[in-house]
Coordinates of C-alpha atoms in Angstrom, one line a residue:
F1 CA 34.9 -53.9 66.9
Q2 CA 31.5 -52.3 66.9
D3 CA 29.1 -52.8 64.0
P4 CA 28.1 -49.3 62.8
N5 CA 24.6 -50.7 62.1
K6 CA 24.2 -51.3 65.8
I7 CA 25.4 -48.0 67.1
N8 CA 22.7 -46.4 69.3
S9 CA 20.3 -49.2 68.4
E10 CA 19.2 -50.0 71.9
K11 CA 15.5 -49.5 72.4
R12 CA 14.2 -46.8 74.6
P13 CA 11.6 -47.7 77.1
A14 CA 8.1 -47.1 75.9
A15 CA 5.9 -44.7 77.9
R16 CA 2.8 -46.2 79.3
G17 CA 0.1 -46.3 76.7
H18 CA 2.4 -45.5 73.9
R19 CA 4.1 -47.7 71.4
A20 CA 7.8 -48.1 71.7
E21 CA 10.0 -45.4 70.2
R22 CA 12.2 -46.1 67.2
P23 CA 15.9 -46.9 67.9
A24 CA 18.0 -43.7 68.2
G25 CA 20.2 -44.8 65.3
D26 CA 17.3 -45.2 63.0
D27 CA 15.5 -41.9 63.9
P28 CA 16.1 -39.3 61.2
L29 CA 15.6 -36.6 63.8
D30 CA 18.6 -37.9 65.8
V31 CA 21.1 -36.0 63.8
E32 CA 24.1 -36.6 66.0
A33 CA 23.6 -40.4 65.8
R34 CA 23.3 -40.1 62.0
R35 CA 26.4 -37.9 61.8
E36 CA 28.5 -40.2 63.9
R37 CA 27.3 -43.3 62.0
A38 CA 28.0 -41.6 58.7
L39 CA 31.5 -40.7 59.8
L40 CA 32.2 -44.2 61.1
R41 CA 30.9 -45.7 57.8
L42 CA 33.2 -43.4 55.9
E43 CA 36.1 -44.5 58.0
L44 CA 35.2 -48.2 57.5
E45 CA 34.6 -47.5 53.7
Q46 CA 31.0 -48.6 53.9
W47 CA 30.0 -46.2 51.1
T48 CA 26.4 -47.2 50.5
G49 CA 25.5 -46.9 54.2
A50 CA 27.4 -43.6 54.5
L51 CA 25.5 -42.3 51.5
E52 CA 22.1 -42.9 53.2
D53 CA 23.3 -41.5 56.5
T54 CA 24.6 -38.4 54.9
R55 CA 21.3 -38.0 53.0
L56 CA 19.4 -38.1 56.3
W57 CA 22.0 -35.8 58.0
I58 CA 21.4 -33.2 55.2
E59 CA 17.7 -33.7 55.4
A60 CA 17.8 -32.9 59.1
R61 CA 20.4 -30.1 58.8
P62 CA 20.5 -28.7 55.2
D63 CA 22.7 -25.8 56.4
D64 CA 25.5 -28.1 57.8
A65 CA 28.5 -27.7 55.4
G66 CA 30.1 -30.8 56.9
A67 CA 27.2 -33.0 55.8
H68 CA 27.4 -31.8 52.2
Y69 CA 31.2 -32.2 52.3
H70 CA 31.0 -35.8 53.5
R71 CA 28.3 -36.6 51.0
G72 CA 30.7 -35.4 48.3
R73 CA 33.4 -37.7 49.6
V74 CA 31.0 -40.7 49.6
L75 CA 29.8 -39.9 46.1
G76 CA 33.3 -39.6 44.9
H77 CA 34.2 -43.0 46.3
L78 CA 31.0 -44.5 44.7
G79 CA 32.2 -43.2 41.3
N80 CA 29.8 -40.3 41.0
P81 CA 32.1 -37.3 40.6
E82 CA 29.5 -35.1 39.0
E83 CA 27.1 -35.5 42.0
A84 CA 30.1 -35.1 44.3
L85 CA 30.8 -31.7 42.6
E86 CA 27.2 -30.7 43.4
A87 CA 27.7 -31.7 47.1
Y88 CA 31.0 -29.8 47.3
H89 CA 29.5 -26.7 45.8
E90 CA 26.6 -26.9 48.4
A91 CA 29.2 -27.2 51.1
I92 CA 31.3 -24.2 49.8
A93 CA 28.1 -22.1 49.7
L94 CA 27.7 -22.8 53.4
A95 CA 31.4 -22.6 54.4
P96 CA 33.2 -20.5 51.7
E97 CA 36.5 -20.3 53.6
D98 CA 36.9 -24.0 54.4
A99 CA 40.2 -25.2 52.8
D100 CA 39.3 -28.9 53.1
I101 CA 36.2 -28.4 51.0
H102 CA 38.0 -26.4 48.3
A103 CA 40.7 -29.1 48.2
A104 CA 38.2 -31.9 47.8
L105 CA 36.5 -29.9 45.1
G106 CA 39.9 -29.6 43.3
L107 CA 40.5 -33.3 43.6
C108 CA 37.1 -34.0 42.1
Y109 CA 37.7 -31.6 39.2
A110 CA 41.1 -33.2 38.6
E111 CA 39.5 -36.6 38.4
L112 CA 37.2 -35.3 35.7
D113 CA 40.2 -33.8 33.9
K114 CA 38.9 -30.2 34.4
I115 CA 42.3 -29.0 35.2
D116 CA 41.7 -25.2 35.2
E117 CA 38.8 -25.7 37.6
A118 CA 40.9 -28.0 39.8
L119 CA 43.7 -25.4 40.0
A120 CA 41.2 -22.7 40.9
A121 CA 39.8 -24.8 43.7
F122 CA 43.3 -25.6 45.0
D123 CA 44.1 -21.9 44.9
A124 CA 41.0 -21.2 46.9
A125 CA 42.1 -23.8 49.4
L126 CA 45.5 -22.2 49.7
E127 CA 44.0 -18.8 50.0
D128 CA 42.1 -20.1 53.1
D129 CA 45.1 -22.0 54.4
P130 CA 48.5 -21.4 52.8
K131 CA 49.9 -24.5 54.4
H132 CA 47.2 -26.9 53.3
I133 CA 49.3 -29.9 52.4
P134 CA 46.9 -31.8 50.1
A135 CA 46.2 -28.6 48.1
L136 CA 49.9 -27.7 47.9
A137 CA 50.8 -31.2 46.7
R138 CA 48.1 -31.6 44.1
R139 CA 48.7 -28.1 42.8
A140 CA 52.4 -28.8 42.4
M141 CA 51.7 -32.2 40.7
I142 CA 49.4 -30.6 38.2
S143 CA 51.8 -27.8 37.5
M144 CA 54.6 -30.3 36.9
E145 CA 52.5 -32.3 34.6
R146 CA 51.6 -29.2 32.6
T147 CA 55.2 -28.0 32.3
P148 CA 57.3 -29.9 29.7
E149 CA 60.4 -31.3 31.3
A150 CA 63.7 -29.6 30.4
A151 CA 65.9 -31.9 28.3

């Protein structure tokens, strides 16, 4: 097991006459290290650390839809669905045909009981990928909940 706080944390040798560089994992300009650490923290459910890493990832690459998408995931897990919506909308603006982002947006709307918006997001996901299983499943569940059962 590797501690995500230690990833890429080895010090680089200092050039003669210069102070030592910051560890790669702590350098906001080292976007790939931030991205990898954010994804690892997401996998390990270390939401607070992932939130900071995604913030720095977005700061370095504001046009990266994946950064906004993953920030939305983190915010959702931290119980901030309204902020997650904002992150997902930013991601969709950058990658309007990404079914995963539309499906995540739909889940977020469903959590907020905004069912019409959730259905629209799932429909957008299915337009992008007609076989997107999470969008198909959630859309079907919502439709079944809305339809009164036959007696």
